[in-house]
Tab-separated table of N, CA and C in Angstrom:
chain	number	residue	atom	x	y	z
A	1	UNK	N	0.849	-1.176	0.000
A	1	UNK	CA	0.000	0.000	0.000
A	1	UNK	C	0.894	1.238	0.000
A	2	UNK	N	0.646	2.120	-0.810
A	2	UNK	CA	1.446	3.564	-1.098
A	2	UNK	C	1.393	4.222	0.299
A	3	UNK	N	1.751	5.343	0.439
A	3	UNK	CA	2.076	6.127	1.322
A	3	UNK	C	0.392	6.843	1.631
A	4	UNK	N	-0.075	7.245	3.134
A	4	UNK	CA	-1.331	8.077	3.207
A	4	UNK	C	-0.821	9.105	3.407
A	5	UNK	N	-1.433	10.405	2.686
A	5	UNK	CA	-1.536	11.870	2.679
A	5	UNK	C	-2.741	12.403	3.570
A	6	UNK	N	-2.290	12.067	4.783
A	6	UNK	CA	-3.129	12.591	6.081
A	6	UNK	C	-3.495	14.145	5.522
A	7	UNK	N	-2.581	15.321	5.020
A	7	UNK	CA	-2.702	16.692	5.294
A	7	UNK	C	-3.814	16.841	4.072
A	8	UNK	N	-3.755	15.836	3.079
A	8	UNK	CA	-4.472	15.663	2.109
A	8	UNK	C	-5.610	15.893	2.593
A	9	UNK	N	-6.223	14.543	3.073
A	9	UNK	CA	-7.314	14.101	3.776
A	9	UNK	C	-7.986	14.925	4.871
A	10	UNK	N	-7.244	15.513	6.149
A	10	UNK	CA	-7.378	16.806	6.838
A	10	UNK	C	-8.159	18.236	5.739
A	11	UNK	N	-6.822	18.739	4.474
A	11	UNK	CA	-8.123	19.483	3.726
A	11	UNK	C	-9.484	19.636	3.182
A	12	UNK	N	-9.332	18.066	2.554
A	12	UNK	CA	-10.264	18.337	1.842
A	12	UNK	C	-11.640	17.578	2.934
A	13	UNK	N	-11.989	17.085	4.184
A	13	UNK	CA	-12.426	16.961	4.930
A	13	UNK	C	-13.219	18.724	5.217
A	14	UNK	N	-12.472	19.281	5.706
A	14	UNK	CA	-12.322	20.804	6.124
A	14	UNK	C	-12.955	21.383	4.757
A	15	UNK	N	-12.316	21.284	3.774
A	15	UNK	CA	-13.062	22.015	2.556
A	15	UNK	C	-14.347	21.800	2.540
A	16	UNK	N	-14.810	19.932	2.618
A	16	UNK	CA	-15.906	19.661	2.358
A	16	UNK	C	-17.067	20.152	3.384
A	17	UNK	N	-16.362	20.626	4.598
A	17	UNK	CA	-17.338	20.643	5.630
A	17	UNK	C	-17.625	22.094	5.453
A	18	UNK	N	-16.939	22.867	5.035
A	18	UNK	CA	-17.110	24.502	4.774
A	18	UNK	C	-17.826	24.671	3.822
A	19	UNK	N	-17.969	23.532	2.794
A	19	UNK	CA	-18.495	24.409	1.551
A	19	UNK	C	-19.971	24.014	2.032
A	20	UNK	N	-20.199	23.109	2.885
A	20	UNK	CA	-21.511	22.547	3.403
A	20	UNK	C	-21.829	23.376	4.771
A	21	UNK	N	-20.878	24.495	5.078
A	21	UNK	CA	-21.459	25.437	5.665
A	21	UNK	C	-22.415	24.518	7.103
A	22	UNK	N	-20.897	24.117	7.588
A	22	UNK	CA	-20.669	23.132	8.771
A	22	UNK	C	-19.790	23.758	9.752
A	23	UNK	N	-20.273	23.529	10.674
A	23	UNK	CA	-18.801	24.022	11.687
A	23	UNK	C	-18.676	22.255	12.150
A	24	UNK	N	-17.584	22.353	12.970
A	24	UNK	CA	-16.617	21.343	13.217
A	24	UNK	C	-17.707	20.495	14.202
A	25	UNK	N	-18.186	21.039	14.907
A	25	UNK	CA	-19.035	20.651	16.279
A	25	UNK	C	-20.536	20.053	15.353
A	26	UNK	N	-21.155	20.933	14.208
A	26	UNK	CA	-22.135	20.687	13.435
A	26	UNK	C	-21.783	19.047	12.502
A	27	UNK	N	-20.533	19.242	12.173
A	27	UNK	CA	-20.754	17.769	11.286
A	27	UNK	C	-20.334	16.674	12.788
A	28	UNK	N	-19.672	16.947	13.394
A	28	UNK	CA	-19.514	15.926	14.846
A	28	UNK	C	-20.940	15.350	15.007
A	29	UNK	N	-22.046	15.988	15.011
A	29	UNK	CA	-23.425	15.769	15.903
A	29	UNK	C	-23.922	14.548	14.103
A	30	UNK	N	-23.648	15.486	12.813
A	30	UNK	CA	-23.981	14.699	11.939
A	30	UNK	C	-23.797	13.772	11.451
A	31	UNK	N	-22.208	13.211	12.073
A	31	UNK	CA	-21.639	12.031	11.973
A	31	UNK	C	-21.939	11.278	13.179
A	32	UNK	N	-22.410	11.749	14.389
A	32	UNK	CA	-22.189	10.957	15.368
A	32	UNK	C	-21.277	10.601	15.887
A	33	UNK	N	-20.097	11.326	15.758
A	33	UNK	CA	-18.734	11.191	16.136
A	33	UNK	C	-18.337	12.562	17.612
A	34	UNK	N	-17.333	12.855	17.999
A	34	UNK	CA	-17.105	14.174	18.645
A	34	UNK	C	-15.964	14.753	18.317
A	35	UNK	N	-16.702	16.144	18.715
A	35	UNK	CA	-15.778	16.878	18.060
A	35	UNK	C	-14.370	16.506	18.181
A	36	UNK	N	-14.129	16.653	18.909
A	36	UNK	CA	-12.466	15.989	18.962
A	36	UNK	C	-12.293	15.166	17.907
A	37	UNK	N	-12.860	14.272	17.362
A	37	UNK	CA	-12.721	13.246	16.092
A	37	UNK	C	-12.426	13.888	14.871
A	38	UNK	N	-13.332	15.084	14.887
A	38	UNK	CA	-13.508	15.837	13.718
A	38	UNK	C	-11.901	17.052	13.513
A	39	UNK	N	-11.787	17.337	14.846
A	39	UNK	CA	-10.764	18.330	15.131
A	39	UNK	C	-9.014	17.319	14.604
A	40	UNK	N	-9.273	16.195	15.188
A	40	UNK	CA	-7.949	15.266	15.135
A	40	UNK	C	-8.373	15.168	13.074
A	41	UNK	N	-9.097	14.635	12.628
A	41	UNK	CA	-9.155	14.002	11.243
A	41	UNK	C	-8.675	15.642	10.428
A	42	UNK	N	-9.225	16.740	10.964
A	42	UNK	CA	-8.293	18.302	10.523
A	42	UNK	C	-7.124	18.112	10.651
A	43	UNK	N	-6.767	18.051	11.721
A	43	UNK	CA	-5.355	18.051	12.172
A	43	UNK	C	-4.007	17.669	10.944
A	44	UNK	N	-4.514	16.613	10.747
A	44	UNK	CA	-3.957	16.557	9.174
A	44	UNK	C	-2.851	15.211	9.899
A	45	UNK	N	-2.887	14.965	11.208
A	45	UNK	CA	-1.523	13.831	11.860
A	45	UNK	C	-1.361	12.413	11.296
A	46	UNK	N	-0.071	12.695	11.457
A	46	UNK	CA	-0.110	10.714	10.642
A	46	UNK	C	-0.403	10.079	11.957
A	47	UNK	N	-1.245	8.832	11.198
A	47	UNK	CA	-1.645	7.734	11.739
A	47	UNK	C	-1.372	6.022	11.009
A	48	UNK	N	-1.300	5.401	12.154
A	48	UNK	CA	-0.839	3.681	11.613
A	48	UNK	C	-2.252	3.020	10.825
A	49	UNK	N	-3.305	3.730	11.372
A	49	UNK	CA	-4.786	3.424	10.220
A	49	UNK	C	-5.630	4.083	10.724
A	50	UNK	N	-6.412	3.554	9.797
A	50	UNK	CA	-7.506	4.270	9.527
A	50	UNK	C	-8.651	4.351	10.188
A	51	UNK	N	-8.786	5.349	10.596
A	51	UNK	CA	-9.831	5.382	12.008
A	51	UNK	C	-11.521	5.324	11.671
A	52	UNK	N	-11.749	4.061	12.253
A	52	UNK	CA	-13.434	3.965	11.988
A	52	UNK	C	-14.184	4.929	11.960
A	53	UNK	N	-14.097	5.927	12.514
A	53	UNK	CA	-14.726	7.018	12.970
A	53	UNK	C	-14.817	7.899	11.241
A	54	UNK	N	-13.896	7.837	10.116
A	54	UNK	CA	-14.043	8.117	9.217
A	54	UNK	C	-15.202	7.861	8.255
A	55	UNK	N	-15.265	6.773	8.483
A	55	UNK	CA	-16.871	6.268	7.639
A	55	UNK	C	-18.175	6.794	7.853
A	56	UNK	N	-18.419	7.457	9.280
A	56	UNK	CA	-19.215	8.182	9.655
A	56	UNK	C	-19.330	9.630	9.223
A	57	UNK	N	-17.757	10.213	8.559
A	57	UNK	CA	-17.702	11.691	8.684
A	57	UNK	C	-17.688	11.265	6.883
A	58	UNK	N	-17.427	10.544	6.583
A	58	UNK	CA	-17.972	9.847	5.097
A	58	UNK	C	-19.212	10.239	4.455
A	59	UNK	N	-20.004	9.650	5.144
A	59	UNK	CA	-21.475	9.886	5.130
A	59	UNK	C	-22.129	11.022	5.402
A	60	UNK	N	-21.665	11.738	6.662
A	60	UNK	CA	-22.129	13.093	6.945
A	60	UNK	C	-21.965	13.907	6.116
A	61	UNK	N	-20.731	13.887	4.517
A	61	UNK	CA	-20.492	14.818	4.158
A	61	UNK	C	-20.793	14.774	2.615
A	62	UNK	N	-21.755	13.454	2.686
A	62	UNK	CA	-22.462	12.606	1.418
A	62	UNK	C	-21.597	12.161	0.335
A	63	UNK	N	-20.691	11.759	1.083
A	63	UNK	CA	-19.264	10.885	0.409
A	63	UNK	C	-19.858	9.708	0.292
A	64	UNK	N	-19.318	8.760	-1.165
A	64	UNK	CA	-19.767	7.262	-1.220
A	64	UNK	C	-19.000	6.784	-0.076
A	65	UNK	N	-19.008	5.074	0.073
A	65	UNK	CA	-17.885	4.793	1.140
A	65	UNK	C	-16.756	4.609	0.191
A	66	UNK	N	-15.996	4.190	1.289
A	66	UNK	CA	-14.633	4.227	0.600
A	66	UNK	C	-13.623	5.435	-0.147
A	67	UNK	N	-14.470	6.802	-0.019
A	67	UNK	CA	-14.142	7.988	-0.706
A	67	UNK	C	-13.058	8.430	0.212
A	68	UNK	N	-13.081	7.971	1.923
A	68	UNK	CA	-11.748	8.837	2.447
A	68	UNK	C	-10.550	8.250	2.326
A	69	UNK	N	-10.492	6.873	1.986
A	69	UNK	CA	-9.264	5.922	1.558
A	69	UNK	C	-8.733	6.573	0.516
A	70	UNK	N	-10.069	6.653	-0.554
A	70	UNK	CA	-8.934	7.171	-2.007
A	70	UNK	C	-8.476	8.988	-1.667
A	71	UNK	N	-9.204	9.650	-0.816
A	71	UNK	CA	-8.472	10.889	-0.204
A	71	UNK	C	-7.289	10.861	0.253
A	72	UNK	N	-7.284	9.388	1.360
A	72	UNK	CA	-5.636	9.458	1.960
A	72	UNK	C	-4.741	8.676	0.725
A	73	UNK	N	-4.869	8.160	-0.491
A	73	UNK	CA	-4.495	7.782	-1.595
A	73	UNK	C	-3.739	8.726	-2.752
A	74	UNK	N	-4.295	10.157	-2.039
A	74	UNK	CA	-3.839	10.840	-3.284
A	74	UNK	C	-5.169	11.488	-4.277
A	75	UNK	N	-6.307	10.553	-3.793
A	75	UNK	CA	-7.650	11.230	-5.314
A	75	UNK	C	-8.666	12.013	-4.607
A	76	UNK	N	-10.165	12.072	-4.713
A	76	UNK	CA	-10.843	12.764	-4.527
A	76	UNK	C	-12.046	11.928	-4.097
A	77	UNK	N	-12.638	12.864	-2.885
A	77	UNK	CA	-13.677	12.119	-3.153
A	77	UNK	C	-15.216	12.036	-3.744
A	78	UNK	N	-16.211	10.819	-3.626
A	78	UNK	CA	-16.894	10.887	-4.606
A	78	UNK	C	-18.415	11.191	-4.032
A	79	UNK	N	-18.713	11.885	-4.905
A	79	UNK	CA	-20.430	12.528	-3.868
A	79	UNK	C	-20.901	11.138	-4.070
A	80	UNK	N	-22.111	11.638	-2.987
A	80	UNK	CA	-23.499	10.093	-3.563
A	80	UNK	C	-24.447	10.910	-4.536
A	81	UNK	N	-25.106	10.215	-4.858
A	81	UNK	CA	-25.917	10.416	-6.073
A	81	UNK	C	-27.546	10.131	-5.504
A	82	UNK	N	-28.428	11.699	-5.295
A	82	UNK	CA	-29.386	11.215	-4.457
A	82	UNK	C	-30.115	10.402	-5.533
A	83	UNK	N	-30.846	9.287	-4.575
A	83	UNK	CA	-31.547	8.481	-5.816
A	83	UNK	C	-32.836	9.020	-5.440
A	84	UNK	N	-33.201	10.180	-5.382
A	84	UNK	CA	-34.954	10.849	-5.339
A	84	UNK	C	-35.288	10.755	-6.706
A	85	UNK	N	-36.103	10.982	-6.745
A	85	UNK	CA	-36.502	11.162	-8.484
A	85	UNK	C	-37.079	12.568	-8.596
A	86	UNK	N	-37.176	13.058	-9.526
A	86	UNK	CA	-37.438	14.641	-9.140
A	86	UNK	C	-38.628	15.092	-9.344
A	87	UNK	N	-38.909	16.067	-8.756
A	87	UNK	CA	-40.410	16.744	-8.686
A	87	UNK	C	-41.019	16.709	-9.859
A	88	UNK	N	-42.487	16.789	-9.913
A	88	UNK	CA	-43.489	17.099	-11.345
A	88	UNK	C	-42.877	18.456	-11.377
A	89	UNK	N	-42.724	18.402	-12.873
A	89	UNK	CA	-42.430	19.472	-13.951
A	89	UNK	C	-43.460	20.752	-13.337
A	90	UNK	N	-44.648	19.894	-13.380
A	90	UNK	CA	-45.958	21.213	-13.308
A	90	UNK	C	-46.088	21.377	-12.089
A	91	UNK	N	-45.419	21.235	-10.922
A	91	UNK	CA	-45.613	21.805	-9.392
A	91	UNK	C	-45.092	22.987	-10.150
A	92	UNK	N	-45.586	24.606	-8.939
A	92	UNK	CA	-44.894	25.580	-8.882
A	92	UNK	C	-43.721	25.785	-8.447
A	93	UNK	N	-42.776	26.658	-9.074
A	93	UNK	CA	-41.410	26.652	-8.869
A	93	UNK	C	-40.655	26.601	-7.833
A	94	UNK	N	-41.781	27.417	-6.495
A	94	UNK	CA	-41.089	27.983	-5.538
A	94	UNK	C	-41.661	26.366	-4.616
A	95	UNK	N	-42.719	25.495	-4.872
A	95	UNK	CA	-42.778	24.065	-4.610
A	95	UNK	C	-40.965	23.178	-4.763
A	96	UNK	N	-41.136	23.370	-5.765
A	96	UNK	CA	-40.165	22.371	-6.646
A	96	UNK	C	-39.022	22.512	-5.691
A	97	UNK	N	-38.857	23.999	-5.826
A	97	UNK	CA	-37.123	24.225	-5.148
A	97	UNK	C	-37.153	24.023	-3.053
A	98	UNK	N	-38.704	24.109	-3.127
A	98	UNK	CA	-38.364	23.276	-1.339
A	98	UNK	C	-38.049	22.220	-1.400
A	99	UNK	N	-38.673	21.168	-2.371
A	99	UNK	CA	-38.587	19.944	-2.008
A	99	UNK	C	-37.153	19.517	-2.336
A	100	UNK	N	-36.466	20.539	-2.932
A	100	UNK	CA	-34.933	19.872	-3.041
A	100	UNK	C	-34.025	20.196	-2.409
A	101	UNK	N	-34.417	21.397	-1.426
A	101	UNK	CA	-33.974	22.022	-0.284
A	101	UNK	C	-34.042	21.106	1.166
A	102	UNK	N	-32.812	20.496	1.717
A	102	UNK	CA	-33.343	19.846	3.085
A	102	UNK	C	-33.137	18.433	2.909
A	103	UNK	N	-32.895	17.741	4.471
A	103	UNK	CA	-33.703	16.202	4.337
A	103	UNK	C	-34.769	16.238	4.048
A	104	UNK	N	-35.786	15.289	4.035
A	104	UNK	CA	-37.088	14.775	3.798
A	104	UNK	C	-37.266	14.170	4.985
A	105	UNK	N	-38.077	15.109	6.093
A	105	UNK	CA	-38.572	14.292	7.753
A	105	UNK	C	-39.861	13.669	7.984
A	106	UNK	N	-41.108	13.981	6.582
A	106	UNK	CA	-42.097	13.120	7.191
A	106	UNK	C	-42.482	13.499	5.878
A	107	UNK	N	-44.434	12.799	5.577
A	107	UNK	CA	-44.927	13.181	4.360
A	107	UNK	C	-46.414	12.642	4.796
A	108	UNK	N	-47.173	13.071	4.464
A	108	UNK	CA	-48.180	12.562	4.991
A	108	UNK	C	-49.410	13.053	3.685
A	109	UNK	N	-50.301	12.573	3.633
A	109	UNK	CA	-51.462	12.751	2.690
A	109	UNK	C	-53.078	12.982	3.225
A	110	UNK	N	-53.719	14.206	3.666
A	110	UNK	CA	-54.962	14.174	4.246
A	110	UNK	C	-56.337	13.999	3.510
A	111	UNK	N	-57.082	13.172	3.471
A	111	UNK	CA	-58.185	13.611	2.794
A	111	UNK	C	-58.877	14.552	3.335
A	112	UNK	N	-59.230	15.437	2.121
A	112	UNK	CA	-60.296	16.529	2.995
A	112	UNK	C	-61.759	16.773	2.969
A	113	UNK	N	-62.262	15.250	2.276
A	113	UNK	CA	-63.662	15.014	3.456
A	113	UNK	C	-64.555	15.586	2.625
A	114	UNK	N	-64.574	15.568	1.531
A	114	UNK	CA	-66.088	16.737	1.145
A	114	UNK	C	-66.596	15.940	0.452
A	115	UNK	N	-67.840	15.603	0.677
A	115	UNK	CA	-68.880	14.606	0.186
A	115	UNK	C	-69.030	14.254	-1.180
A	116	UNK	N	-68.456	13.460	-2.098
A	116	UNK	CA	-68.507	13.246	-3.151
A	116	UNK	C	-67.308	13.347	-3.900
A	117	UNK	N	-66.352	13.437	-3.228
A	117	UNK	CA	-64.688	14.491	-3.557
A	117	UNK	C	-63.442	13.443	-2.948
A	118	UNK	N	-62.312	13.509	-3.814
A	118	UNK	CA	-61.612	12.502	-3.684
A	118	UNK	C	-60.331	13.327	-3.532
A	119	UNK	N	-60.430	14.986	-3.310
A	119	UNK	CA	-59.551	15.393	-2.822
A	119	UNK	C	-58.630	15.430	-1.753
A	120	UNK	N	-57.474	15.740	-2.024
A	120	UNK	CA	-56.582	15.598	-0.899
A	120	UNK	C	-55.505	16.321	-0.918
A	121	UNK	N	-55.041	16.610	0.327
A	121	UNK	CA	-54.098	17.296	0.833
A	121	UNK	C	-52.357	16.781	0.866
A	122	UNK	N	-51.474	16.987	0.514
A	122	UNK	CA	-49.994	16.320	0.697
A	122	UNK	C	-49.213	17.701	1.542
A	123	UNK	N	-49.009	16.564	2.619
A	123	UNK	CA	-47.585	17.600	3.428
A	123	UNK	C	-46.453	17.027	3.291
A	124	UNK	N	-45.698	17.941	2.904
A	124	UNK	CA	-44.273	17.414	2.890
A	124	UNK	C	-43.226	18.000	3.799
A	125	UNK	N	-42.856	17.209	5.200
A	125	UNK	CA	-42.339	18.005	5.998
A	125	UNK	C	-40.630	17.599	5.297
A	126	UNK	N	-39.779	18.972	5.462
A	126	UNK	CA	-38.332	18.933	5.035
A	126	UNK	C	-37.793	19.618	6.410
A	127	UNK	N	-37.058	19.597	6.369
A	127	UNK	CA	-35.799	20.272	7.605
A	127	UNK	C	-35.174	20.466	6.882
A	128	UNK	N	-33.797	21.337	7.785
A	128	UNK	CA	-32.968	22.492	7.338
A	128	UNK	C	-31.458	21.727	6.677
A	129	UNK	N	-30.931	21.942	5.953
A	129	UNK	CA	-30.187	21.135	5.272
A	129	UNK	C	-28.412	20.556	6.288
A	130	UNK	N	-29.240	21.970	7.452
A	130	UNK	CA	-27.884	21.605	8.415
A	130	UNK	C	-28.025	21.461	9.884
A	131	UNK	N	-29.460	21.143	10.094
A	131	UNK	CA	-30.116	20.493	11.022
A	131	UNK	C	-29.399	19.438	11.927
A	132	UNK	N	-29.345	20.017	13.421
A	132	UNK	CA	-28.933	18.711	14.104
A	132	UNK	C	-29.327	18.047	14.439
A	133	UNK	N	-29.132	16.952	14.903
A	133	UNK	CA	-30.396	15.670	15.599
A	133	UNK	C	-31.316	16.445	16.317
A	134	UNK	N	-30.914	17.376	17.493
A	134	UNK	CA	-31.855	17.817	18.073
A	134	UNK	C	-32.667	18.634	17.450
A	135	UNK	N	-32.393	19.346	16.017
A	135	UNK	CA	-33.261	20.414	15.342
A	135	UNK	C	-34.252	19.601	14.615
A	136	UNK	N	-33.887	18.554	14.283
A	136	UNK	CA	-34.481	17.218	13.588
A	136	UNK	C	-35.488	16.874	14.463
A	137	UNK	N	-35.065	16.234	15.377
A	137	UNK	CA	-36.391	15.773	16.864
A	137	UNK	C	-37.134	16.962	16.803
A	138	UNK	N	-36.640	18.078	17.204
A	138	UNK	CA	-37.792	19.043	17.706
A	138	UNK	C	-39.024	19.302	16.575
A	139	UNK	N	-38.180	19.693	15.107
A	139	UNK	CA	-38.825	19.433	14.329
A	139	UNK	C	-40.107	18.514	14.150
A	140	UNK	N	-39.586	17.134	14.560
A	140	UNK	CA	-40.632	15.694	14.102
A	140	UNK	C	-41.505	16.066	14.993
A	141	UNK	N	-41.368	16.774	16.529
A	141	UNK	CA	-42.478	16.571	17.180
A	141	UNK	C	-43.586	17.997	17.207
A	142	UNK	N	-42.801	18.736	16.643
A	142	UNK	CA	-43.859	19.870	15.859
A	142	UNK	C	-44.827	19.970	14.710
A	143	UNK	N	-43.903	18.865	13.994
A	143	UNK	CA	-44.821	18.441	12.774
A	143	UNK	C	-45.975	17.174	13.218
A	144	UNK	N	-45.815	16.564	14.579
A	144	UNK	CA	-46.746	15.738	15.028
A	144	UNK	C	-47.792	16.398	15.397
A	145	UNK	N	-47.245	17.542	16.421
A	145	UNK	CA	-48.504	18.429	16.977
A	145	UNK	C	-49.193	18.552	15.898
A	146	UNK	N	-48.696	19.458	14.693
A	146	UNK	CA	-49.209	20.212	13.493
A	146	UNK	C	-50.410	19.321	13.160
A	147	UNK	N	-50.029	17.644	13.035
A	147	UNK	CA	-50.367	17.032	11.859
A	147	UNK	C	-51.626	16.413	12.894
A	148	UNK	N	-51.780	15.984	14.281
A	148	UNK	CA	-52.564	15.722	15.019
A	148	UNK	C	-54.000	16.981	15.189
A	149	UNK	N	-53.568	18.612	14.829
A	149	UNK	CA	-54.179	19.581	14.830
A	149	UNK	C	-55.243	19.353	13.425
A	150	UNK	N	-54.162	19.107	12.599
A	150	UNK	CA	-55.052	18.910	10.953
A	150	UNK	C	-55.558	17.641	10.933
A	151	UNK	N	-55.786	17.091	11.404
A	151	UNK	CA	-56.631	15.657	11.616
A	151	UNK	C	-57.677	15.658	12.551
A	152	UNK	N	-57.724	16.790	13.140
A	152	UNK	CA	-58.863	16.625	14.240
A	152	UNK	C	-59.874	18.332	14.016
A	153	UNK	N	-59.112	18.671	12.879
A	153	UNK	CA	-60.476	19.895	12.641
A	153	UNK	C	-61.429	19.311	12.445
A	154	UNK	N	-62.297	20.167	12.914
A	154	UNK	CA	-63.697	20.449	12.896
A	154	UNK	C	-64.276	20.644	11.479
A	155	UNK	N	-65.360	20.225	10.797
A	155	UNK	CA	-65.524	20.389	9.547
A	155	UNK	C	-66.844	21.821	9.539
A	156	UNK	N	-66.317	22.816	9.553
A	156	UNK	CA	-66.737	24.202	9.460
A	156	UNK	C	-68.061	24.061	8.472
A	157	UNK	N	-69.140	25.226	8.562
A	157	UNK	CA	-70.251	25.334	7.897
A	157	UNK	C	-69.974	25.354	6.341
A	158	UNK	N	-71.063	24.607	5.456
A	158	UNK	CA	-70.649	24.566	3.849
A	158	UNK	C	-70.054	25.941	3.716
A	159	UNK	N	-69.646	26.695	3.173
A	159	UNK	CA	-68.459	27.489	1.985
A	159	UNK	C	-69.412	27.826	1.528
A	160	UNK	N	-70.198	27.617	0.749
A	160	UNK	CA	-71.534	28.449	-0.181
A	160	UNK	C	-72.440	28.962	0.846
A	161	UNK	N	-72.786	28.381	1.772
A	161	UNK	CA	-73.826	28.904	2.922
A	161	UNK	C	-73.073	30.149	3.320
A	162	UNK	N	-72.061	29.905	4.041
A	162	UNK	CA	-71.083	30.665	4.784
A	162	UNK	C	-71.058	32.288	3.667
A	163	UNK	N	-70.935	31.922	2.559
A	163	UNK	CA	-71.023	33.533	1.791
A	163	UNK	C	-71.719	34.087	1.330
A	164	UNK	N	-73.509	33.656	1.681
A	164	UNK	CA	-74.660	34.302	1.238
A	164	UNK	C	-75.320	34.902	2.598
């Protein structure tokens, strides 16, 4: 096996986490690692191998696996490729560009009940693209309240009555 380029691996770690508009402590919580992990893999220090803890900061930074090996190798590494499929053409624009904005934290579909009508409602809950576990949790359980609120309205006087 060739020589590892730790200072290599240290940059472009650091690059990747900046251009993702991460602080050091932010991708720690996203890898599940601590900071210190994140601070030492900067550091740029030689090491006898390769620290597990990499595969995690792998992923956090939507690296395939195996992308920080070919980093300490000398190459680059390789994004993942989201496999979403992409929005209808005919959603509105300012639709389109949330749903590609963010994780994807819940989705849910309401019917809305009107006698003869097969309409329905789609929520699509997203979070913030740099969301920590805890912004994530708090999130899920706001969108529970939300979604427990819209499931238990009251079905208000007909709409045609209501405006004569």
């Amino acid at each position: 096996m060739g020589s590892r380029d730790w200072k290599h691996l240290a940059d472009t770690i650091e690059a990747a986490r900046e251009t993702r508009n991460l602080t050091q402590v932010a991708l720690a919580e996203k890898a599940g690692v601590s900071e210190s992990t994140i601070q030492n893999l900067e550091s740029g220090k030689e090491r006898t191998r390769v620290p597990a803890s990499l595969h995690k900061v792998e992923r956090a930074l939507g690296w395939v696996p195996g992308s920080g090996e070919r980093v300490l190798e000398g190459g680059e590494p390789e994004e993942q490729r989201e496999e979403t499929a992409p929005p209808p053409s005919d959603l509105p624009l300012r639709i389109v560009h949330e749903l590609q904005d963010g994780p994807l934290l819940d989705a849910t579909v309401l019917d809305l009940g009107a006698p003869g009508s097969q309409a329905r409602m789609i929520v699509v809950v997203k979070g913030s693209p740099d969301a920590t576990p805890e912004q994530i949790r708090a999130d899920l359980l706001a969108w529970a309240k939300t979604q427990r609120h819209l499931q238990n309205l009251p079905a208000d006087e007909d709409p045609e009555e209501a405006g004569s």
